[in-house]
Amino acid sequence: MTERISFTRYLVEQQRDHGHIPSQLRLLLEVVGRACKRIALAVNKGDLGDVMGSAGSENVQGEVQKKLDIIANETLIEANEWGGHLAAMASEEMEGIYLVPNRYPQGEYLLMFDPLDGSSNIDVNVSIGTIFSVLKKPEGHPGVHENDFLQPGHQQVAAGYCIYGPQTTLVLTVGDGVAMFTLDREQGSFVLTRENIRIPEDTQEFAINMSNMRHWDAPVRRYIDECLAGKEGPRGKNFNMRWIASMVADVHRILMRGGIFMYPWDKREPNKPGKLRLMYEANPMGWLVEQAGGAATNGRQRILDLQPTQLHERVSVILGSKNEVERVTSYHNGLS
């Protein structure tokens, strides 16, 4: 790109020229971007910043928290609570919602986030990231309640993630395609580097945790067996496998070059519909993938149409290149 367009300028133009976002949403997204820059600094310091290792506590899901999990969560709260754009926040790391304190003005939006996705990779220097989703607060009643967050994913007004890797990259949709911004460390600002990202409809690359194969349901096992059979099998082509164990990193790869990501239901915890969180991971990532021409289902139906029933609801996730996602979904629905 010949002209360097900053994240702020991009948002202003989305508001002014295209009418995609109101001014308050623009300001909110700018604050989220600034918070991600602060988290990137903490991540980049590593052992030099006393941010590595376990915090000695567990989150609401019973998972051991890393120090950076807590730092990222606090950074996002502190950056967003005072701006007047939000009514409340919800985080994968907190049991309940976080109301904007009374000393600050309340806005009309709800912010949800996974402050540091892939935190098991922190100590081994593998890409991790922040995932966020924005909803409009329902009208018609005072205050904010947990039920206000329980909206299907197709009602999101903005979603994105920031990946902390060799480059710090912010990826965003406001419902008009997907844009990508790279952090210019010398200037201290995100710069637009890609627009209108498109995921190829076909792929020869899949991402899944193969160690769980014995626990998979028959449709997933069938799909992977066909991929592994290669050129001599029913698919007539060879597939490669990738698995980073960081949803942000796996989805980023799919946005860049295509592929399918699967974290399906399995028999280890048969009463749970999946492992990933619907509100903090599946909905924002599902919308990004759809906005780039891909698809996202829970194996049987579109993720963005699911009606959440609780804040930390889990879900099976199959997303990426459209034709492959539709194939796996058809296997689950007994259509082929």
mmCIF file of C-alpha atoms in Angstrom:
data_model
loop_
_atom_site.group_PDB
_atom_site.id
_atom_site.type_symbol
_atom_site.label_atom_id
_atom_site.label_comp_id
_atom_site.label_asym_id
_atom_site.label_seq_id
_atom_site.Cartn_x
_atom_site.Cartn_y
_atom_site.Cartn_z
ATOM 1 C CA MET A 1 0.000 0.000 0.000
ATOM 2 C CA THR A 2 1.464 3.334 -1.013
ATOM 3 C CA GLU A 3 -0.361 5.477 1.538
ATOM 4 C CA ARG A 4 0.028 4.773 5.231
ATOM 5 C CA ILE A 5 -3.423 4.811 6.802
ATOM 6 C CA SER A 6 -3.513 4.689 10.587
ATOM 7 C CA PHE A 7 -6.038 2.683 12.586
ATOM 8 C CA THR A 8 -7.606 5.935 13.780
ATOM 9 C CA ARG A 9 -7.912 7.316 10.254
ATOM 10 C CA TYR A 10 -9.441 4.059 9.028
ATOM 11 C CA LEU A 11 -12.083 4.204 11.769
ATOM 12 C CA VAL A 12 -12.825 7.870 11.101
ATOM 13 C CA GLU A 13 -13.350 7.108 7.414
ATOM 14 C CA GLN A 14 -15.554 4.129 8.250
ATOM 15 C CA GLN A 15 -17.653 6.515 10.337
ATOM 16 C CA ARG A 16 -17.607 9.583 8.085
ATOM 17 C CA ASP A 17 -17.487 8.286 4.538
ATOM 18 C CA HIS A 18 -19.146 4.902 4.772
ATOM 19 C CA GLY A 19 -21.482 5.278 7.734
ATOM 20 C CA HIS A 20 -20.612 1.836 9.063
ATOM 21 C CA ILE A 21 -19.943 2.855 12.653
ATOM 22 C CA PRO A 22 -21.257 5.534 15.031
ATOM 23 C CA SER A 23 -18.790 7.894 16.694
ATOM 24 C CA GLN A 24 -19.029 6.178 20.085
ATOM 25 C CA LEU A 25 -18.160 2.800 18.581
ATOM 26 C CA ARG A 26 -15.203 4.368 16.778
ATOM 27 C CA LEU A 27 -13.870 5.780 20.044
ATOM 28 C CA LEU A 28 -14.386 2.432 21.782
ATOM 29 C CA LEU A 29 -12.396 0.569 19.115
ATOM 30 C CA GLU A 30 -9.588 3.110 19.366
ATOM 31 C CA VAL A 31 -9.371 2.435 23.107
ATOM 32 C CA VAL A 32 -9.305 -1.326 22.533
ATOM 33 C CA GLY A 33 -6.457 -0.794 20.062
ATOM 34 C CA ARG A 34 -4.485 1.210 22.627
ATOM 35 C CA ALA A 35 -5.029 -1.483 25.244
ATOM 36 C CA CYS A 36 -3.716 -4.105 22.828
ATOM 37 C CA LYS A 37 -0.551 -2.045 22.333
ATOM 38 C CA ARG A 38 0.004 -2.045 26.089
ATOM 39 C CA ILE A 39 -0.537 -5.804 26.266
ATOM 40 C CA ALA A 40 1.916 -6.254 23.381
ATOM 41 C CA LEU A 41 4.567 -4.398 25.356
ATOM 42 C CA ALA A 42 4.075 -6.667 28.358
ATOM 43 C CA VAL A 43 4.181 -9.799 26.180
ATOM 44 C CA ASN A 44 7.341 -8.639 24.395
ATOM 45 C CA LYS A 45 9.215 -8.095 27.653
ATOM 46 C CA GLY A 46 8.948 -11.761 28.550
ATOM 47 C CA ASP A 47 11.300 -12.785 31.341
ATOM 48 C CA LEU A 48 12.658 -9.240 31.501
ATOM 49 C CA GLY A 49 9.327 -7.932 32.762
ATOM 50 C CA ASP A 50 8.407 -10.407 35.511
ATOM 51 C CA VAL A 51 5.290 -11.385 33.569
ATOM 52 C CA MET A 52 6.020 -15.046 32.872
ATOM 53 C CA GLY A 53 4.747 -18.138 34.616
ATOM 54 C CA SER A 54 1.676 -19.028 36.615
ATOM 55 C CA ALA A 55 -0.194 -16.564 38.785
ATOM 56 C CA GLY A 56 -1.090 -19.348 41.225
ATOM 57 C CA SER A 57 -4.839 -18.863 40.689
ATOM 58 C CA GLU A 58 -7.659 -20.273 38.559
ATOM 59 C CA ASN A 59 -10.233 -18.557 36.370
ATOM 60 C CA VAL A 60 -13.962 -19.247 36.410
ATOM 61 C CA GLN A 61 -13.479 -22.327 34.211
ATOM 62 C CA GLY A 62 -11.014 -23.853 36.661
ATOM 63 C CA GLU A 63 -8.048 -23.221 34.381
ATOM 64 C CA VAL A 64 -4.731 -22.145 35.863
ATOM 65 C CA GLN A 65 -4.143 -18.448 35.158
ATOM 66 C CA LYS A 66 -0.849 -17.136 33.885
ATOM 67 C CA LYS A 67 0.463 -13.784 35.079
ATOM 68 C CA LEU A 68 -0.112 -12.348 31.623
ATOM 69 C CA ASP A 69 -3.745 -13.513 31.674
ATOM 70 C CA ILE A 70 -4.358 -11.265 34.663
ATOM 71 C CA ILE A 71 -2.263 -8.375 33.322
ATOM 72 C CA ALA A 72 -4.114 -8.431 29.987
ATOM 73 C CA ASN A 73 -7.505 -8.607 31.703
ATOM 74 C CA GLU A 74 -6.726 -5.668 33.981
ATOM 75 C CA THR A 75 -5.297 -3.656 31.082
ATOM 76 C CA LEU A 76 -8.485 -4.008 29.046
ATOM 77 C CA ILE A 77 -10.698 -3.083 31.992
ATOM 78 C CA GLU A 78 -8.647 -0.062 33.042
ATOM 79 C CA ALA A 79 -8.409 1.243 29.477
ATOM 80 C CA ASN A 80 -12.131 0.947 28.750
ATOM 81 C CA GLU A 81 -13.998 1.683 31.985
ATOM 82 C CA TRP A 82 -13.705 5.483 32.002
ATOM 83 C CA GLY A 83 -14.288 6.519 28.374
ATOM 84 C CA GLY A 84 -18.076 6.762 28.464
ATOM 85 C CA HIS A 85 -18.556 4.347 25.561
ATOM 86 C CA LEU A 86 -19.395 1.236 27.559
ATOM 87 C CA ALA A 87 -22.149 0.093 29.887
ATOM 88 C CA ALA A 88 -20.374 -3.107 30.977
ATOM 89 C CA MET A 89 -17.716 -5.671 30.099
ATOM 90 C CA ALA A 90 -17.415 -9.439 30.310
ATOM 91 C CA SER A 91 -14.221 -11.471 30.226
ATOM 92 C CA GLU A 92 -13.324 -15.119 29.955
ATOM 93 C CA GLU A 93 -11.245 -14.571 33.096
ATOM 94 C CA MET A 94 -14.112 -13.214 35.250
ATOM 95 C CA GLU A 95 -17.149 -15.083 36.555
ATOM 96 C CA GLY A 96 -19.666 -12.253 36.179
ATOM 97 C CA ILE A 97 -19.994 -9.038 34.221
ATOM 98 C CA TYR A 98 -18.030 -5.907 35.099
ATOM 99 C CA LEU A 99 -20.218 -2.829 35.365
ATOM 100 C CA VAL A 100 -18.744 0.545 34.503
ATOM 101 C CA PRO A 101 -18.275 2.287 37.879
ATOM 102 C CA ASN A 102 -20.820 4.985 38.740
ATOM 103 C CA ARG A 103 -18.108 7.647 38.801
ATOM 104 C CA TYR A 104 -17.804 7.296 35.022
ATOM 105 C CA PRO A 105 -20.433 7.997 32.344
ATOM 106 C CA GLN A 106 -22.173 4.962 30.864
ATOM 107 C CA GLY A 107 -22.272 4.299 27.155
ATOM 108 C CA GLU A 108 -24.463 2.120 24.952
ATOM 109 C CA TYR A 109 -22.074 -0.734 24.178
ATOM 110 C CA LEU A 110 -21.066 -4.033 25.769
ATOM 111 C CA LEU A 111 -17.507 -5.312 25.378
ATOM 112 C CA MET A 112 -16.513 -8.968 25.694
ATOM 113 C CA PHE A 113 -12.990 -10.332 25.478
ATOM 114 C CA ASP A 114 -10.635 -13.225 25.892
ATOM 115 C CA PRO A 115 -7.739 -11.127 27.188
ATOM 116 C CA LEU A 116 -5.010 -13.592 26.241
ATOM 117 C CA ASP A 117 -5.977 -16.498 24.042
ATOM 118 C CA GLY A 118 -3.510 -19.369 23.821
ATOM 119 C CA SER A 119 -1.906 -18.583 27.162
ATOM 120 C CA SER A 120 -0.512 -22.126 27.433
ATOM 121 C CA ASN A 121 1.961 -20.942 24.780
ATOM 122 C CA ILE A 122 3.190 -17.888 26.720
ATOM 123 C CA ASP A 123 6.235 -19.534 28.261
ATOM 124 C CA VAL A 124 7.408 -21.124 24.996
ATOM 125 C CA ASN A 125 7.313 -17.883 22.941
ATOM 126 C CA VAL A 126 4.564 -18.940 20.531
ATOM 127 C CA SER A 127 2.040 -16.425 19.161
ATOM 128 C CA ILE A 128 -0.847 -15.559 21.469
ATOM 129 C CA GLY A 129 -3.513 -12.884 21.237
ATOM 130 C CA THR A 130 -6.505 -10.892 22.464
ATOM 131 C CA ILE A 131 -9.986 -11.556 21.057
ATOM 132 C CA PHE A 132 -12.793 -9.003 21.443
ATOM 133 C CA SER A 133 -16.458 -8.597 20.562
ATOM 134 C CA VAL A 134 -18.779 -5.590 20.805
ATOM 135 C CA LEU A 135 -22.568 -5.680 21.211
ATOM 136 C CA LYS A 136 -25.159 -2.953 21.508
ATOM 137 C CA LYS A 137 -26.827 -2.793 24.914
ATOM 138 C CA PRO A 138 -30.529 -3.686 24.560
ATOM 139 C CA GLU A 139 -32.851 -0.753 25.095
ATOM 140 C CA GLY A 140 -35.923 -0.566 27.257
ATOM 141 C CA HIS A 141 -34.664 -1.069 30.777
ATOM 142 C CA PRO A 142 -32.301 0.765 33.116
ATOM 143 C CA GLY A 143 -29.005 -0.666 34.271
ATOM 144 C CA VAL A 144 -27.117 -3.608 32.831
ATOM 145 C CA HIS A 145 -27.815 -7.277 33.432
ATOM 146 C CA GLU A 146 -25.977 -10.438 32.476
ATOM 147 C CA ASN A 147 -28.835 -11.325 30.135
ATOM 148 C CA ASP A 148 -28.012 -8.227 28.077
ATOM 149 C CA PHE A 149 -24.860 -10.021 26.896
ATOM 150 C CA LEU A 150 -26.720 -13.159 25.793
ATOM 151 C CA GLN A 151 -27.183 -12.108 22.186
ATOM 152 C CA PRO A 152 -26.538 -14.317 19.145
ATOM 153 C CA GLY A 153 -23.331 -13.585 17.285
ATOM 154 C CA HIS A 154 -25.044 -12.064 14.256
ATOM 155 C CA GLN A 155 -25.906 -9.078 16.465
ATOM 156 C CA GLN A 156 -22.252 -8.111 16.984
ATOM 157 C CA VAL A 157 -21.398 -4.600 15.825
ATOM 158 C CA ALA A 158 -17.617 -5.078 15.862
ATOM 159 C CA ALA A 159 -15.212 -7.948 16.452
ATOM 160 C CA GLY A 160 -11.537 -8.634 16.113
ATOM 161 C CA TYR A 161 -8.325 -9.849 17.604
ATOM 162 C CA CYS A 162 -4.768 -8.718 18.150
ATOM 163 C CA ILE A 163 -2.046 -11.301 17.636
ATOM 164 C CA TYR A 164 1.280 -10.895 19.436
ATOM 165 C CA GLY A 165 3.838 -12.618 17.255
ATOM 166 C CA PRO A 166 6.820 -11.625 15.099
ATOM 167 C CA GLN A 167 4.596 -8.653 14.255
ATOM 168 C CA THR A 168 1.783 -7.303 16.402
ATOM 169 C CA THR A 169 -1.263 -7.378 14.142
ATOM 170 C CA LEU A 170 -4.800 -6.132 14.782
ATOM 171 C CA VAL A 171 -7.616 -7.651 12.713
ATOM 172 C CA LEU A 172 -11.056 -6.028 12.677
ATOM 173 C CA THR A 173 -14.523 -6.236 11.189
ATOM 174 C CA VAL A 174 -17.393 -3.805 11.641
ATOM 175 C CA GLY A 175 -19.589 -5.743 9.208
ATOM 176 C CA ASP A 176 -18.001 -4.540 5.984
ATOM 177 C CA GLY A 177 -15.232 -7.044 5.364
ATOM 178 C CA VAL A 178 -12.013 -7.669 7.268
ATOM 179 C CA ALA A 179 -9.103 -5.249 7.633
ATOM 180 C CA MET A 180 -5.649 -5.899 9.059
ATOM 181 C CA PHE A 181 -3.332 -3.446 10.804
ATOM 182 C CA THR A 182 0.321 -3.920 11.742
ATOM 183 C CA LEU A 183 1.876 -2.141 14.699
ATOM 184 C CA ASP A 184 4.627 0.243 13.627
ATOM 185 C CA ARG A 185 6.764 0.125 16.761
ATOM 186 C CA GLU A 186 8.761 3.211 15.788
ATOM 187 C CA GLN A 187 5.639 5.311 15.358
ATOM 188 C CA GLY A 188 3.665 3.555 18.097
ATOM 189 C CA SER A 189 0.557 3.195 15.919
ATOM 190 C CA PHE A 190 -1.301 0.527 13.981
ATOM 191 C CA VAL A 191 -1.111 0.961 10.204
ATOM 192 C CA LEU A 192 -3.500 -0.550 7.657
ATOM 193 C CA THR A 193 -1.665 -3.298 5.761
ATOM 194 C CA ARG A 194 -4.472 -5.393 4.219
ATOM 195 C CA GLU A 195 -8.098 -4.762 3.307
ATOM 196 C CA ASN A 196 -10.951 -6.944 2.091
ATOM 197 C CA ILE A 197 -9.243 -10.155 3.179
ATOM 198 C CA ARG A 198 -10.729 -13.235 1.474
ATOM 199 C CA ILE A 199 -10.402 -16.856 2.560
ATOM 200 C CA PRO A 200 -10.130 -19.318 -0.356
ATOM 201 C CA GLU A 201 -13.231 -21.537 -0.552
ATOM 202 C CA ASP A 202 -11.090 -24.663 -0.997
ATOM 203 C CA THR A 203 -8.051 -25.740 0.961
ATOM 204 C CA GLN A 204 -5.613 -28.597 1.514
ATOM 205 C CA GLU A 205 -4.763 -27.698 5.105
ATOM 206 C CA PHE A 206 -6.527 -28.611 8.332
ATOM 207 C CA ALA A 207 -5.900 -27.746 11.987
ATOM 208 C CA ILE A 208 -7.029 -30.064 14.763
ATOM 209 C CA ASN A 209 -5.523 -31.646 17.874
ATOM 210 C CA MET A 210 -4.814 -35.155 16.564
ATOM 211 C CA SER A 211 -4.059 -36.486 20.040
ATOM 212 C CA ASN A 212 -7.812 -36.451 20.705
ATOM 213 C CA MET A 213 -8.655 -38.612 17.693
ATOM 214 C CA ARG A 214 -9.873 -41.548 19.791
ATOM 215 C CA HIS A 215 -12.447 -39.271 21.448
ATOM 216 C CA TRP A 216 -13.952 -37.734 18.289
ATOM 217 C CA ASP A 217 -17.465 -38.256 17.008
ATOM 218 C CA ALA A 218 -17.838 -40.292 13.801
ATOM 219 C CA PRO A 219 -18.327 -37.333 11.383
ATOM 220 C CA VAL A 220 -15.067 -35.666 12.471
ATOM 221 C CA ARG A 221 -13.203 -38.968 12.326
ATOM 222 C CA ARG A 222 -14.578 -39.591 8.825
ATOM 223 C CA TYR A 223 -13.481 -36.163 7.580
ATOM 224 C CA ILE A 224 -9.948 -36.451 8.983
ATOM 225 C CA ASP A 225 -9.564 -40.032 7.737
ATOM 226 C CA GLU A 226 -10.446 -38.827 4.234
ATOM 227 C CA CYS A 227 -7.892 -36.005 4.484
ATOM 228 C CA LEU A 228 -5.186 -38.398 5.700
ATOM 229 C CA ALA A 229 -5.889 -40.807 2.838
ATOM 230 C CA GLY A 230 -4.469 -38.169 0.516
ATOM 231 C CA LYS A 231 -4.399 -38.377 -3.254
ATOM 232 C CA GLU A 232 -5.317 -42.054 -3.249
ATOM 233 C CA GLY A 233 -8.354 -41.453 -1.019
ATOM 234 C CA PRO A 234 -11.871 -40.156 -1.716
ATOM 235 C CA ARG A 235 -10.732 -36.508 -1.682
ATOM 236 C CA GLY A 236 -8.186 -37.058 -4.439
ATOM 237 C CA LYS A 237 -5.642 -34.626 -2.988
ATOM 238 C CA ASN A 238 -3.014 -34.458 -0.251
ATOM 239 C CA PHE A 239 -3.623 -32.425 2.906
ATOM 240 C CA ASN A 240 -1.217 -30.806 5.348
ATOM 241 C CA MET A 241 -1.918 -30.475 9.070
ATOM 242 C CA ARG A 242 -1.165 -27.467 11.278
ATOM 243 C CA TRP A 243 -1.938 -27.075 14.983
ATOM 244 C CA ILE A 244 -0.604 -24.206 17.099
ATOM 245 C CA ALA A 245 -2.932 -24.631 20.130
ATOM 246 C CA SER A 246 -3.645 -20.905 20.010
ATOM 247 C CA MET A 247 -6.954 -20.124 18.310
ATOM 248 C CA VAL A 248 -5.779 -16.615 17.414
ATOM 249 C CA ALA A 249 -2.731 -17.966 15.606
ATOM 250 C CA ASP A 250 -4.626 -20.761 13.835
ATOM 251 C CA VAL A 251 -7.399 -18.403 12.665
ATOM 252 C CA HIS A 252 -4.838 -15.808 11.577
ATOM 253 C CA ARG A 253 -3.192 -18.384 9.346
ATOM 254 C CA ILE A 254 -6.585 -19.271 7.836
ATOM 255 C CA LEU A 255 -7.332 -15.617 7.098
ATOM 256 C CA MET A 256 -3.956 -15.275 5.414
ATOM 257 C CA ARG A 257 -3.990 -18.412 3.245
ATOM 258 C CA GLY A 258 -7.066 -20.544 3.886
ATOM 259 C CA GLY A 259 -7.606 -23.764 5.811
ATOM 260 C CA ILE A 260 -10.055 -25.308 8.253
ATOM 261 C CA PHE A 261 -9.842 -25.137 12.054
ATOM 262 C CA MET A 262 -11.688 -27.675 14.192
ATOM 263 C CA TYR A 263 -12.153 -27.902 17.936
ATOM 264 C CA PRO A 264 -15.069 -30.353 17.977
ATOM 265 C CA TRP A 265 -17.151 -31.959 20.674
ATOM 266 C CA ASP A 266 -15.570 -35.154 21.944
ATOM 267 C CA LYS A 267 -16.354 -38.009 24.303
ATOM 268 C CA ARG A 268 -14.068 -36.915 27.150
ATOM 269 C CA GLU A 269 -16.736 -34.545 28.463
ATOM 270 C CA PRO A 270 -19.890 -35.705 26.663
ATOM 271 C CA ASN A 271 -22.186 -33.346 28.573
ATOM 272 C CA LYS A 272 -20.309 -30.273 27.326
ATOM 273 C CA PRO A 273 -21.048 -29.110 23.762
ATOM 274 C CA GLY A 274 -17.393 -28.173 23.216
ATOM 275 C CA LYS A 275 -14.378 -26.518 24.807
ATOM 276 C CA LEU A 276 -14.151 -23.060 23.224
ATOM 277 C CA ARG A 277 -16.276 -20.200 24.550
ATOM 278 C CA LEU A 278 -19.169 -19.071 22.381
ATOM 279 C CA MET A 279 -19.166 -15.438 23.522
ATOM 280 C CA TYR A 280 -15.441 -14.738 23.783
ATOM 281 C CA GLU A 281 -13.963 -16.880 20.998
ATOM 282 C CA ALA A 282 -16.422 -18.555 18.617
ATOM 283 C CA ASN A 283 -18.706 -15.574 17.909
ATOM 284 C CA PRO A 284 -16.013 -12.963 17.157
ATOM 285 C CA MET A 285 -13.846 -15.409 15.205
ATOM 286 C CA GLY A 286 -16.870 -16.830 13.416
ATOM 287 C CA TRP A 287 -17.950 -13.367 12.277
ATOM 288 C CA LEU A 288 -14.444 -12.459 11.095
ATOM 289 C CA VAL A 289 -14.235 -15.673 9.088
ATOM 290 C CA GLU A 290 -17.675 -15.138 7.546
ATOM 291 C CA GLN A 291 -16.811 -11.537 6.678
ATOM 292 C CA ALA A 292 -13.784 -12.912 4.804
ATOM 293 C CA GLY A 293 -15.913 -15.329 2.796
ATOM 294 C CA GLY A 294 -15.488 -18.375 5.021
ATOM 295 C CA ALA A 295 -17.951 -20.300 7.173
ATOM 296 C CA ALA A 296 -18.268 -21.148 10.874
ATOM 297 C CA THR A 297 -20.501 -23.839 12.371
ATOM 298 C CA ASN A 298 -20.748 -25.967 15.500
ATOM 299 C CA GLY A 299 -20.922 -29.012 13.245
ATOM 300 C CA ARG A 300 -24.643 -28.735 12.680
ATOM 301 C CA GLN A 301 -25.599 -25.074 12.403
ATOM 302 C CA ARG A 302 -24.170 -21.605 11.909
ATOM 303 C CA ILE A 303 -22.383 -20.415 15.049
ATOM 304 C CA LEU A 304 -23.649 -16.836 14.703
ATOM 305 C CA ASP A 305 -27.257 -18.072 14.926
ATOM 306 C CA LEU A 306 -26.789 -19.835 18.273
ATOM 307 C CA GLN A 307 -28.717 -18.272 21.158
ATOM 308 C CA PRO A 308 -26.418 -18.083 24.210
ATOM 309 C CA THR A 309 -27.924 -19.215 27.508
ATOM 310 C CA GLN A 310 -25.028 -18.371 29.824
ATOM 311 C CA LEU A 311 -22.031 -16.067 29.905
ATOM 312 C CA HIS A 312 -19.377 -18.789 29.724
ATOM 313 C CA GLU A 313 -21.164 -21.165 27.383
ATOM 314 C CA ARG A 314 -18.976 -23.569 25.442
ATOM 315 C CA VAL A 315 -19.388 -24.679 21.860
ATOM 316 C CA SER A 316 -17.915 -26.947 19.218
ATOM 317 C CA VAL A 317 -16.135 -24.919 16.529
ATOM 318 C CA ILE A 318 -15.497 -25.707 12.861
ATOM 319 C CA LEU A 319 -14.466 -22.688 10.790
ATOM 320 C CA GLY A 320 -12.440 -21.615 7.781
ATOM 321 C CA SER A 321 -12.584 -22.311 4.051
ATOM 322 C CA LYS A 322 -16.264 -22.485 3.110
ATOM 323 C CA ASN A 323 -16.365 -25.713 1.109
ATOM 324 C CA GLU A 324 -14.493 -27.706 3.749
ATOM 325 C CA VAL A 325 -16.617 -26.387 6.634
ATOM 326 C CA GLU A 326 -19.778 -27.228 4.690
ATOM 327 C CA ARG A 327 -18.462 -30.740 4.055
ATOM 328 C CA VAL A 328 -17.832 -31.448 7.750
ATOM 329 C CA THR A 329 -21.206 -29.939 8.635
ATOM 330 C CA SER A 330 -22.968 -32.134 6.068
ATOM 331 C CA TYR A 331 -21.302 -35.198 7.620
ATOM 332 C CA HIS A 332 -22.726 -34.227 11.022
ATOM 333 C CA ASN A 333 -26.170 -33.675 9.524
ATOM 334 C CA GLY A 334 -26.115 -36.969 7.636
ATOM 335 C CA LEU A 335 -26.441 -35.298 4.245
ATOM 336 C CA SER A 336 -23.611 -37.104 2.476
#
